[in-house]
mmCIF file of C-alpha atoms in Angstrom:
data_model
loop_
_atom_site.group_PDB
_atom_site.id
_atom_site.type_symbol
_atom_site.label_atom_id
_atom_site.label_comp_id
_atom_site.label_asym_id
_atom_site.label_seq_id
_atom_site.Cartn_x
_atom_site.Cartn_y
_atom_site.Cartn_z
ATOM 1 C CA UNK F 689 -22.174 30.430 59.205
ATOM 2 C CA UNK F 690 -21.344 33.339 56.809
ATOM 3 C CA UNK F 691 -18.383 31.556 55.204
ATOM 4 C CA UNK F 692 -20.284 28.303 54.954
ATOM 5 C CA UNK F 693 -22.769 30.184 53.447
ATOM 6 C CA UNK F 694 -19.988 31.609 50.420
ATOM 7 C CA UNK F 695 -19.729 27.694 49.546
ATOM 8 C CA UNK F 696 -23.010 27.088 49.330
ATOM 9 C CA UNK F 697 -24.050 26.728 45.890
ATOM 10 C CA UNK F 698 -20.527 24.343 45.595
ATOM 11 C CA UNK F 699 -21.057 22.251 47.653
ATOM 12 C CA UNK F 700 -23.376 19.166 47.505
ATOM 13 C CA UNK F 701 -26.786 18.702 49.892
ATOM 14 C CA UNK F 702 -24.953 16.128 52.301
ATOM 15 C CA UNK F 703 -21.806 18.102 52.343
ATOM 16 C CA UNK F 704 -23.856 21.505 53.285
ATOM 17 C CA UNK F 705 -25.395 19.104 55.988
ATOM 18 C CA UNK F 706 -22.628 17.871 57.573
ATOM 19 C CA UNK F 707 -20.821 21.014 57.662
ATOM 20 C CA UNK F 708 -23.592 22.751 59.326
ATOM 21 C CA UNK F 709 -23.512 20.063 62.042
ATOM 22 C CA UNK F 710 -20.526 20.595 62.733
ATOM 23 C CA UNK F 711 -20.851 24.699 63.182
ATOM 24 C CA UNK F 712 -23.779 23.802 65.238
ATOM 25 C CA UNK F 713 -21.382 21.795 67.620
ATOM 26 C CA UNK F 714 -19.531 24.149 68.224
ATOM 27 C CA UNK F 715 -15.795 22.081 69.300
ATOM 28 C CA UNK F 716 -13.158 25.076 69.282
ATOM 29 C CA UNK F 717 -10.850 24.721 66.524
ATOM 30 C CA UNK F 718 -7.985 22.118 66.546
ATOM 31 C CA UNK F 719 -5.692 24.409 65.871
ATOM 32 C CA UNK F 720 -6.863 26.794 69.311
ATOM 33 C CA UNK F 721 -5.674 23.980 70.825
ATOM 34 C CA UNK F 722 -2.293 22.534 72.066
ATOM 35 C CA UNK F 723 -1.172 19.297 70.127
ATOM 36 C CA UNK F 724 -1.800 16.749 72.455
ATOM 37 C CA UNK F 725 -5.481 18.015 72.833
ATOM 38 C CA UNK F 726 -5.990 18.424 69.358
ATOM 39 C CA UNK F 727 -5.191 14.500 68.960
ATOM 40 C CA UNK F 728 -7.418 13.713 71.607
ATOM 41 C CA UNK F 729 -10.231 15.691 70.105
ATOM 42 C CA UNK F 730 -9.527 14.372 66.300
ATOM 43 C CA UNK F 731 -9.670 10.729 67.596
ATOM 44 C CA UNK F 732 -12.991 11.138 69.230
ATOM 45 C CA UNK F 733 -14.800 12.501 66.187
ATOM 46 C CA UNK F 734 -12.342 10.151 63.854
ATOM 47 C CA UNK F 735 -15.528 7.284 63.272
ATOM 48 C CA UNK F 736 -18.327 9.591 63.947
ATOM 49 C CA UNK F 737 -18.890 9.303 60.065
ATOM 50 C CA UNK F 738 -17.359 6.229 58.648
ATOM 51 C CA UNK F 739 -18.749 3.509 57.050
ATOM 52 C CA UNK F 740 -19.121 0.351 59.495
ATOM 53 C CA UNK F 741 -16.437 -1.108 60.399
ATOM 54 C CA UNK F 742 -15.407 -4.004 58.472
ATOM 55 C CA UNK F 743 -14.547 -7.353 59.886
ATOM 56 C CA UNK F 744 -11.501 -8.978 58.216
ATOM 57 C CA UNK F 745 -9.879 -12.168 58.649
ATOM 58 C CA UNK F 746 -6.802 -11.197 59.946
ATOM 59 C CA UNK F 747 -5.612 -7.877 61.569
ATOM 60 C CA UNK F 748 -2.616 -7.433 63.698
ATOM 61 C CA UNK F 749 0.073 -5.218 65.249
ATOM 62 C CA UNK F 750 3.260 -4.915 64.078
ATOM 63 C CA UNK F 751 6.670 -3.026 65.326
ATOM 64 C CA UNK F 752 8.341 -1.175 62.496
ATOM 65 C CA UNK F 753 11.841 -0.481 63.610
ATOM 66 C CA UNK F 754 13.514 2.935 62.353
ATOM 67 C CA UNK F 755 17.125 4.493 61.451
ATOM 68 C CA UNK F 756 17.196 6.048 64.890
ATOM 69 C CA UNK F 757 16.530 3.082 67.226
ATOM 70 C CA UNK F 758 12.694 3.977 67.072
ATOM 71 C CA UNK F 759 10.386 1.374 66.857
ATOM 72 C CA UNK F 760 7.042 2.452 65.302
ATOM 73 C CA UNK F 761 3.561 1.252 66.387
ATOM 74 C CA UNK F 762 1.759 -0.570 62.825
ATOM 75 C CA UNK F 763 -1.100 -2.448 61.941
ATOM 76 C CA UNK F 764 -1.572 -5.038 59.376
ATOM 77 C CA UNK F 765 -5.032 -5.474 57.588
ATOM 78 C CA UNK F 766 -5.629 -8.460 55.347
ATOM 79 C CA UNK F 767 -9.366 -9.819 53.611
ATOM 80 C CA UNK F 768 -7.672 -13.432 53.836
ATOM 81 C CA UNK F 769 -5.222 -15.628 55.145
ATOM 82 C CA UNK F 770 -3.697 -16.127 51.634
ATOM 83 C CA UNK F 771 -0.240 -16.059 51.389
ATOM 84 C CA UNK F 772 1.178 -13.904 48.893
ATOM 85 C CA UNK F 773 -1.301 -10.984 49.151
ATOM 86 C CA UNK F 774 0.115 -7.697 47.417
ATOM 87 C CA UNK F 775 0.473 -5.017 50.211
ATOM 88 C CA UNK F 776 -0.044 -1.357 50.375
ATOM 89 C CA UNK F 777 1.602 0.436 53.161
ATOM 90 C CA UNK F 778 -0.468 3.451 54.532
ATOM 91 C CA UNK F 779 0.882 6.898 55.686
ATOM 92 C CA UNK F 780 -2.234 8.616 57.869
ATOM 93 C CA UNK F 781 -3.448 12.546 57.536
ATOM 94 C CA UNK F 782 -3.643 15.062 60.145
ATOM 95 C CA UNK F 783 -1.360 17.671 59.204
ATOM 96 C CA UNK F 784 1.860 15.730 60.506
ATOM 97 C CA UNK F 785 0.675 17.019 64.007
ATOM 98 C CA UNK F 786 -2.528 14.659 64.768
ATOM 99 C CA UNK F 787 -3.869 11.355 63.748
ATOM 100 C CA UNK F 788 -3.142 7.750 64.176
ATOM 101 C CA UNK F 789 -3.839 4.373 63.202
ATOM 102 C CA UNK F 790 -6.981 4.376 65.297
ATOM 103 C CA UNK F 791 -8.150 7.139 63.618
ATOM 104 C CA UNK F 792 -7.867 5.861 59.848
ATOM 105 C CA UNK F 793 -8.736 2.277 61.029
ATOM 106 C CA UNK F 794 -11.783 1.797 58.995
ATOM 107 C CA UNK F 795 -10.622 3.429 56.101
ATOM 108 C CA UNK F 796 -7.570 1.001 55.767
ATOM 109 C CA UNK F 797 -10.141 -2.117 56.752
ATOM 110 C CA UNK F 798 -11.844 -0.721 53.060
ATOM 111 C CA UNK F 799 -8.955 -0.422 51.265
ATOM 112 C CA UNK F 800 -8.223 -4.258 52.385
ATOM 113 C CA UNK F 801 -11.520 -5.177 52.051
ATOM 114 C CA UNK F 802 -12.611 -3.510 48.652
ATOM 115 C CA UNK F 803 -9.135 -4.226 47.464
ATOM 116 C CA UNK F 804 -8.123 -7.877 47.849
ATOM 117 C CA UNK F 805 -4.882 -6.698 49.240
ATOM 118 C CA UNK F 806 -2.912 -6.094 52.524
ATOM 119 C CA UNK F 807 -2.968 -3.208 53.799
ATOM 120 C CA UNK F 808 0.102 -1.774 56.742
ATOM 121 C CA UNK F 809 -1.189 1.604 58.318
ATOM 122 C CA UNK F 810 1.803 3.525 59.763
ATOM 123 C CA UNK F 811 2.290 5.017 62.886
ATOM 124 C CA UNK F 812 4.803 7.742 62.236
ATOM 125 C CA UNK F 813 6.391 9.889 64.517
ATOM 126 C CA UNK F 814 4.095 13.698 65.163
ATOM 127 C CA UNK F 815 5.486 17.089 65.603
ATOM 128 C CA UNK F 816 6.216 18.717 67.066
ATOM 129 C CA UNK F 817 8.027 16.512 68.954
ATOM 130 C CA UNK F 818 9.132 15.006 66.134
ATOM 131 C CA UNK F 819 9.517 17.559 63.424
ATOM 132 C CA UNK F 820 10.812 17.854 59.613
ATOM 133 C CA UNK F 821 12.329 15.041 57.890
ATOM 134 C CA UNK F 822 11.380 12.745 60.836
ATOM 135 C CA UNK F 823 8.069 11.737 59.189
ATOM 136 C CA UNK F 824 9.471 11.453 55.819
ATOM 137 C CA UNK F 825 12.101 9.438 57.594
ATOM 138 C CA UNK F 826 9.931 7.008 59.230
ATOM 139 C CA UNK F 827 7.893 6.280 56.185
ATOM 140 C CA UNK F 828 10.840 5.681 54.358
ATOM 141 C CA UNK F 829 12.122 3.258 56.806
ATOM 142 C CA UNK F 830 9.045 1.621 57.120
ATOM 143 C CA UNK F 831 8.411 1.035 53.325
ATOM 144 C CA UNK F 832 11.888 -0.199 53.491
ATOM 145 C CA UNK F 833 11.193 -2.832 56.038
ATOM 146 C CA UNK F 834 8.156 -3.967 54.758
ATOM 147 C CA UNK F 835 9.978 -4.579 51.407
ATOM 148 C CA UNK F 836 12.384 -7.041 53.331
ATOM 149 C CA UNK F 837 9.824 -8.676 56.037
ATOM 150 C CA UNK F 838 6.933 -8.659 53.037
ATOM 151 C CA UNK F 839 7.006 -12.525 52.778
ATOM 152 C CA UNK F 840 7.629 -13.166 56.625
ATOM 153 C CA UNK F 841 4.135 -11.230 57.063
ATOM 154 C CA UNK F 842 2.674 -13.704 54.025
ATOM 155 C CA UNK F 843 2.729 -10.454 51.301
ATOM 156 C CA UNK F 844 4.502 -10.711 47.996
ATOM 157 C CA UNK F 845 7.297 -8.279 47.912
ATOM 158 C CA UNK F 846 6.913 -8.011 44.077
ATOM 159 C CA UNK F 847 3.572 -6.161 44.398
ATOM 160 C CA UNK F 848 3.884 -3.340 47.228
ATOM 161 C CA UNK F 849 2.144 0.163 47.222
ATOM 162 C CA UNK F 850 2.514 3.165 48.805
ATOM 163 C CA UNK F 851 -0.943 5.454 49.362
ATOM 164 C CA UNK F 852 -1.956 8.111 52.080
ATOM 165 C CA UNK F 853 -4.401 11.117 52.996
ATOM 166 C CA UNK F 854 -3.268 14.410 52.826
ATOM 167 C CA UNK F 855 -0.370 14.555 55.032
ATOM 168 C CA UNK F 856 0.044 11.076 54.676
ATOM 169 C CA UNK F 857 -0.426 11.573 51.261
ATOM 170 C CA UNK F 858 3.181 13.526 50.766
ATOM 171 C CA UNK F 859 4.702 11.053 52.664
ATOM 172 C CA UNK F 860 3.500 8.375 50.231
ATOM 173 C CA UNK F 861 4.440 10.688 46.970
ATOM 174 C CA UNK F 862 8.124 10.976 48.803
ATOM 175 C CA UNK F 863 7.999 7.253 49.545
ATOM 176 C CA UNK F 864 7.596 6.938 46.121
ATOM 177 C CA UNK F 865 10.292 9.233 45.024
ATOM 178 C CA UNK F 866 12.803 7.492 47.517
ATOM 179 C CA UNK F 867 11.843 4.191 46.379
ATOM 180 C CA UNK F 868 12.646 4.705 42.570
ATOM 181 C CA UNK F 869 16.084 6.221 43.968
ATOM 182 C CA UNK F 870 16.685 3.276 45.524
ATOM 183 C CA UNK F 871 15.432 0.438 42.718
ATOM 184 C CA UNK F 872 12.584 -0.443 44.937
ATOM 185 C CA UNK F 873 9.800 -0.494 41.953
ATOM 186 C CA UNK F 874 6.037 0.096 43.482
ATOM 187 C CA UNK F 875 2.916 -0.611 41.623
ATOM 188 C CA UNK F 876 1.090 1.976 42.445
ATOM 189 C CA UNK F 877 1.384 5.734 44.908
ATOM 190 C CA UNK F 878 -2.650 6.544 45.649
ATOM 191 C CA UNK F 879 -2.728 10.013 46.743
ATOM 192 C CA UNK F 880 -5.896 11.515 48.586
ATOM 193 C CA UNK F 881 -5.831 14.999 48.792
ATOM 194 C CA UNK F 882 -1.858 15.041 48.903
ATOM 195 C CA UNK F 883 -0.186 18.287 50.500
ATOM 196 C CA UNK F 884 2.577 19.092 47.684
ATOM 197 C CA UNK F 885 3.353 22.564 47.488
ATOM 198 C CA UNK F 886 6.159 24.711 49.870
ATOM 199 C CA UNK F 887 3.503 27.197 50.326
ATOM 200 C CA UNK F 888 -0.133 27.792 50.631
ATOM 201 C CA UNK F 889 0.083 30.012 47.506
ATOM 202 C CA UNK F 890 -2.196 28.476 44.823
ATOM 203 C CA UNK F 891 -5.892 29.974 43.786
ATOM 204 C CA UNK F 892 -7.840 27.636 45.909
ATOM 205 C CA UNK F 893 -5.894 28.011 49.202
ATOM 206 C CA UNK F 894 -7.332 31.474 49.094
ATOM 207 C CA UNK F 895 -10.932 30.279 47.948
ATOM 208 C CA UNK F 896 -11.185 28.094 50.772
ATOM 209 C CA UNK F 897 -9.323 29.817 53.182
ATOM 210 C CA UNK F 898 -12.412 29.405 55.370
ATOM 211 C CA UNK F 899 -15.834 28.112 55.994
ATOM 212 C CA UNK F 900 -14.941 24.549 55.323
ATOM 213 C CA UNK F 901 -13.319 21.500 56.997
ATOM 214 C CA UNK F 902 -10.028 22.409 56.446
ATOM 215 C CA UNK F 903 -8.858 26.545 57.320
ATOM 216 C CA UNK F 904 -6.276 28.409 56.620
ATOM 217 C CA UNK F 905 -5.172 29.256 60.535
ATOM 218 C CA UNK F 906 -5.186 25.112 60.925
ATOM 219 C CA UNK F 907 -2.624 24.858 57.934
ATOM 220 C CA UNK F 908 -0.726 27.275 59.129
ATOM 221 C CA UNK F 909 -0.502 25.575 62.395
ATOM 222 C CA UNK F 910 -0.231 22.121 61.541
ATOM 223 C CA UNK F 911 2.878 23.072 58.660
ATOM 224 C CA UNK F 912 4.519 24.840 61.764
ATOM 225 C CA UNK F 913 4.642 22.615 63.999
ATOM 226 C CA UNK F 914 6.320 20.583 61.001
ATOM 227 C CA UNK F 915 8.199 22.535 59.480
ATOM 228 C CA UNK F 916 10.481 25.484 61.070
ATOM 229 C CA UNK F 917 12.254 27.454 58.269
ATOM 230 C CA UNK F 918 11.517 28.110 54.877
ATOM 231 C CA UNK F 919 14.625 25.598 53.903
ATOM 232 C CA UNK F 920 12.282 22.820 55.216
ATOM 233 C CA UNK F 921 9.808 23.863 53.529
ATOM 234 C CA UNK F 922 11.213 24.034 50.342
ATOM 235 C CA UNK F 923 12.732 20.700 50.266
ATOM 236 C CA UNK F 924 10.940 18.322 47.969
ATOM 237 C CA UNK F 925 10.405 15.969 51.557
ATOM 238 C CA UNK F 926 8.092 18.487 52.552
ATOM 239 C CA UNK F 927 6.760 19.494 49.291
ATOM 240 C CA UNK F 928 7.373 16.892 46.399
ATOM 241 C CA UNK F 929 5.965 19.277 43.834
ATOM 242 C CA UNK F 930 9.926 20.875 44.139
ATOM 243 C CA UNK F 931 10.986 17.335 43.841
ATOM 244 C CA UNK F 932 13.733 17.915 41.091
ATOM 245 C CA UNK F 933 13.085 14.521 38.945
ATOM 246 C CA UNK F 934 9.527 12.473 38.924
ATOM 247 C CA UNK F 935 10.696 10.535 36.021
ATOM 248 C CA UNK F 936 9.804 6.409 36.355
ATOM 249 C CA UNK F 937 8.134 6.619 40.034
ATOM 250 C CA UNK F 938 5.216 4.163 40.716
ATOM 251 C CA UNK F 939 1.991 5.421 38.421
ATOM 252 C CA UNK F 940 -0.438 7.499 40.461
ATOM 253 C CA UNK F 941 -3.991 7.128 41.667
ATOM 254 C CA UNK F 942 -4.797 10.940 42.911
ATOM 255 C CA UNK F 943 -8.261 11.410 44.802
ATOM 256 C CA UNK F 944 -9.024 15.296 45.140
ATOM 257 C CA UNK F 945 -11.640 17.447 47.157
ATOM 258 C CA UNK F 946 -13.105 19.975 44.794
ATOM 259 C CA UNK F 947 -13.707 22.438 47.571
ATOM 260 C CA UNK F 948 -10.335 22.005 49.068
ATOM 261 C CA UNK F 949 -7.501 24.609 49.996
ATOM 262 C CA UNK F 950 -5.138 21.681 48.827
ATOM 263 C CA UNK F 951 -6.975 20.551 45.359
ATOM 264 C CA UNK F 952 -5.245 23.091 42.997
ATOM 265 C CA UNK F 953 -1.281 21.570 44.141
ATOM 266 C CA UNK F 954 -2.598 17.812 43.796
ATOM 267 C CA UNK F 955 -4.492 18.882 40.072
ATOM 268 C CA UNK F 956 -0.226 20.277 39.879
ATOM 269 C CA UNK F 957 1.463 17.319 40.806
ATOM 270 C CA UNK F 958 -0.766 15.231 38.556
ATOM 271 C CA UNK F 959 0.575 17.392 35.650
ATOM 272 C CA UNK F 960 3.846 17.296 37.024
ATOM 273 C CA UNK F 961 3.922 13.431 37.054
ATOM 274 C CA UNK F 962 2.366 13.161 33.978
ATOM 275 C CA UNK F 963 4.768 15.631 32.123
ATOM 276 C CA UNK F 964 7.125 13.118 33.457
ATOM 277 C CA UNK F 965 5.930 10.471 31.673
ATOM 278 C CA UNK F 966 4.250 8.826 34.644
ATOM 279 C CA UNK F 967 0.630 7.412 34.394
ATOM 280 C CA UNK F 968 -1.837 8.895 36.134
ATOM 281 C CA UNK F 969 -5.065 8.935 37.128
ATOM 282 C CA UNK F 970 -7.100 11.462 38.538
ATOM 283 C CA UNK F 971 -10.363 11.752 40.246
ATOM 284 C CA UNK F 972 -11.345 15.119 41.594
ATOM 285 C CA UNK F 973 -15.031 14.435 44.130
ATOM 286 C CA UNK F 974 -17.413 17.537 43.068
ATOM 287 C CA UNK F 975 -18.926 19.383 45.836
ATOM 288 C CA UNK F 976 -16.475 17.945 48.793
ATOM 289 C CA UNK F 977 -14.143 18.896 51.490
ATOM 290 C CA UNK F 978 -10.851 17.753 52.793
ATOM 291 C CA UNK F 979 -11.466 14.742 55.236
ATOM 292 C CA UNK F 980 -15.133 13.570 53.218
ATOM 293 C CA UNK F 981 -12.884 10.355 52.296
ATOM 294 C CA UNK F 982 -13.799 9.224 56.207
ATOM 295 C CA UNK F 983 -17.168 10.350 55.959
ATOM 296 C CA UNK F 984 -18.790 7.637 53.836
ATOM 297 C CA UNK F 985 -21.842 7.008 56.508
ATOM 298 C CA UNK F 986 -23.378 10.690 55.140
ATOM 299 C CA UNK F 987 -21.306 11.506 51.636
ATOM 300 C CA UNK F 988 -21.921 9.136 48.869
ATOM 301 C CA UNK F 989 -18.522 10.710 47.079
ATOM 302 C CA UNK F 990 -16.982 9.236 49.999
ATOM 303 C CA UNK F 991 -18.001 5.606 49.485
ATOM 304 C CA UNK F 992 -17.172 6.285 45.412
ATOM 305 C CA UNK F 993 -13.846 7.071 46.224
ATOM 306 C CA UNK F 994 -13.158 4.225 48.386
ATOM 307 C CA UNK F 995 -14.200 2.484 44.625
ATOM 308 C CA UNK F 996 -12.032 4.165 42.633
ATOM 309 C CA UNK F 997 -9.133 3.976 45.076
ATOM 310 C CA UNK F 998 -9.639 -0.170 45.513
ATOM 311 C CA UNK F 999 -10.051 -0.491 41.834
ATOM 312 C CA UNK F 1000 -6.736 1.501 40.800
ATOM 313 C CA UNK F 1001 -4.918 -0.763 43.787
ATOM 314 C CA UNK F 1002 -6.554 -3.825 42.094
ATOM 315 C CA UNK F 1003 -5.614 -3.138 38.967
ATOM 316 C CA UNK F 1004 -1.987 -2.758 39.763
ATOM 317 C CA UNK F 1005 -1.878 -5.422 41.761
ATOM 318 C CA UNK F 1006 -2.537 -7.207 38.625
ATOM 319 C CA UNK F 1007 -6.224 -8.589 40.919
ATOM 320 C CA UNK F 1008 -8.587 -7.809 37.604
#
C-alpha cells in the first residue's frame, strides 16, 4: 500500500477505494503471468465494474477477413434497426497482449447506446503470437472492409469512425493516419488513453511508475511482447506521435487519465494534431487511472466520459 499511499491526495475518494480493493485482493500481477493466463484473468475481472449491461436492438457477430487469409472474430452493436446508422469501428485495450471483445462488451453497448450510432468492436490478432505490425494490420484491414460492406450491414459509409482504449487507442490514431493516406475521410478518431510514444520516457511514466492500475513492469511487458526491436518501436505504427505528417486526419476526441503513466504522450499528440491543423478536443478525468473508463458502476468520471465520448461521436455524425 505504500505506493498507493504516494497518490493519495490525487486521486479521488472512489478511485482511492477501488484501488485499495484491489491491493486487498491480492491477484498476482498480469504481467507475473504467461499471456494466455493473463487473458484469462483480465476477462474475469473485465465487468466486475461496469455499468449494466445495456440491451440493444440488434447485436451480432461478424467475420472480418484480413490481408493474410485471417478471418477476424467482430461484433456489431446497433440502438436500432435503422438503416443508415453512422458506424464507429472499435480497436480494444490490453496492451496488444490481452483483451477481447468480451471484455469491452459493455463499453461498446454505451457507445451505441449513448451515441445513436453503430458500433463494430474488433477482434485483432494478440502477441505475442501475433506481434508488430500485425495489429496495426488487422485494424487497417478491418476499417477497410467495413468501409466497403458498411451498407450491406445497414451503416452509411459516408459517416464511419475510428475510436479505441489505450492500445486500441493507437490502433485507431494509425487507422486514422492510414485512412487519410488512402482518401478514406472519417468523422471522427476518439482516443481513450491512447499509447503514442516509442518509449516510456515522458514525466508521468515515471510519476506513476507504480501504485496504480497501470505499472511500469506491465508496460514493459505488454510493449515486449509487441514489439521486438527498437525499429518497431520507433515506427509511427507503434507510436503515431513519430508519425511524420498528421495534417487533414479525422478531428480527435482524446479522453485522458490524470493519474496515468500514458496521460503526458496523449496531452502530446493532442498538440501534435492540433499544430497540424486538426481539431481537437480534449478531456483529461481528474483524479483517475488507466482502465476507470470500464469502471462506471464505482467512478462517476467513468460514466462522464462515456458522455463526452457519445456526444463528440454524435456530433460528428452530424446526430445533434
Amino acid at each position: 500500500m505504500t505506493d498507493l499511499h504516494i497518490h493519495h491526495t490525487r486521486l479521488t475518494p472512489q478511485m482511492r477505494s477501488v484501488l485499495e480493493r484491489m491491493a486487498r485482493a491480492g491477484h498476482p500481477p498480469l504481467h507475473t503471468r504467461t499471456p494466455q493466463e493473463a487473458r484469462i484473468a483480465y476477462q474475469a475481472g473485465a465487468d466486475v465494474l461496469e455499468v449494466p449491461k445495456a440491451a440493444l436492438a440488434r447485436v451480432e457477430d461478424l467475420q472480418i477477413p484480413t490481408r493474410d487469409g485471417a478471418q477476424l472474430p467482430a461484433r456489431l452493436y446497433a440502438p436500432n434497426t435503422d438503416k443508415g446508422l453512422p458506424v464507429l469501428l472499435y480497436t480494444h485495450g490490453g496492451g496488444f497482449t490481452i483483451g477481447n471483445i468480451a471484455t469491452h462488451d459493455i463499453l461498446c453497448r454505451e457507445l451505441a447506446r449513448l451515441a445513436g450510432c453503430m458500433v463494430v468492436s474488433l477482434d485483432y490478432r494478440l502477441a505475442p503470437e501475433h506481434r508488430f505490425p500485425t495489429a496495426s494490420n488487422d485494424a487497417w484491414d478491418s476499417l477497410q472492409w467495413l468501409a466497403a460492406n458498411a451498407e450491406r450491414l445497414g451503416a452509411d459509409p459516408q459517416r464511419l469512425a475510428v475510436g479505441g482504449d489505450s492500445a486500441g487507442g493507437t490502433l485507431a490514431a494509425v487507422n486514422a493516419i492510414l485512412a487519410r493516406d488512402a482518401g478514406l475521410p472519417l468523422a471522427l478518431q476518439l482516443l481513450i488513453y491512447p499509447g503514442c510514444a516509442a518509449h516510456q520516457d515522458t514525466p508521468s511514466h515515471a510519476t506513476f511508475a507504480r501504485g496504480l492500475v497501470l505499472e511500469e513492469p506491465a508496460i514493459s511487458w505488454f510493449f515486449g511482447n509487441y514489439v521486438t526491436t527498437r525499429e518497431e518501436r520507433e515506427d509511427w505504427r507503434f507510436a503515431p506521435l513519430l508519425a511524420p505528417d498528421v495534417e487533414c486526419v479525422a478531428p480527435a476526441w482524446i479522453g485522458l487519465a490524470e493519474c496515468d503513466p500514458l496521460v503526458d504522450e496523449g496531452v502530446d499528440y493532442a498538440d501534435k494534431l492540433r499544430l497540424a491543423g486538426v481539431p481537437v478536443d480534449l478531456d483529461i478525468y481528474r483524479g483517475v487511472t488507466h482502465e476507470f473508463i470500464k469502471m462506471g458502476r464505482a467512478i462517476p468520471e467513468a460514466r462522464k466520459a462515456h458522455a463526452d465520448a457519445a456526444r463528440a461521436l454524435r456530433l460528428a455524425f452530424h446526430l445533434e
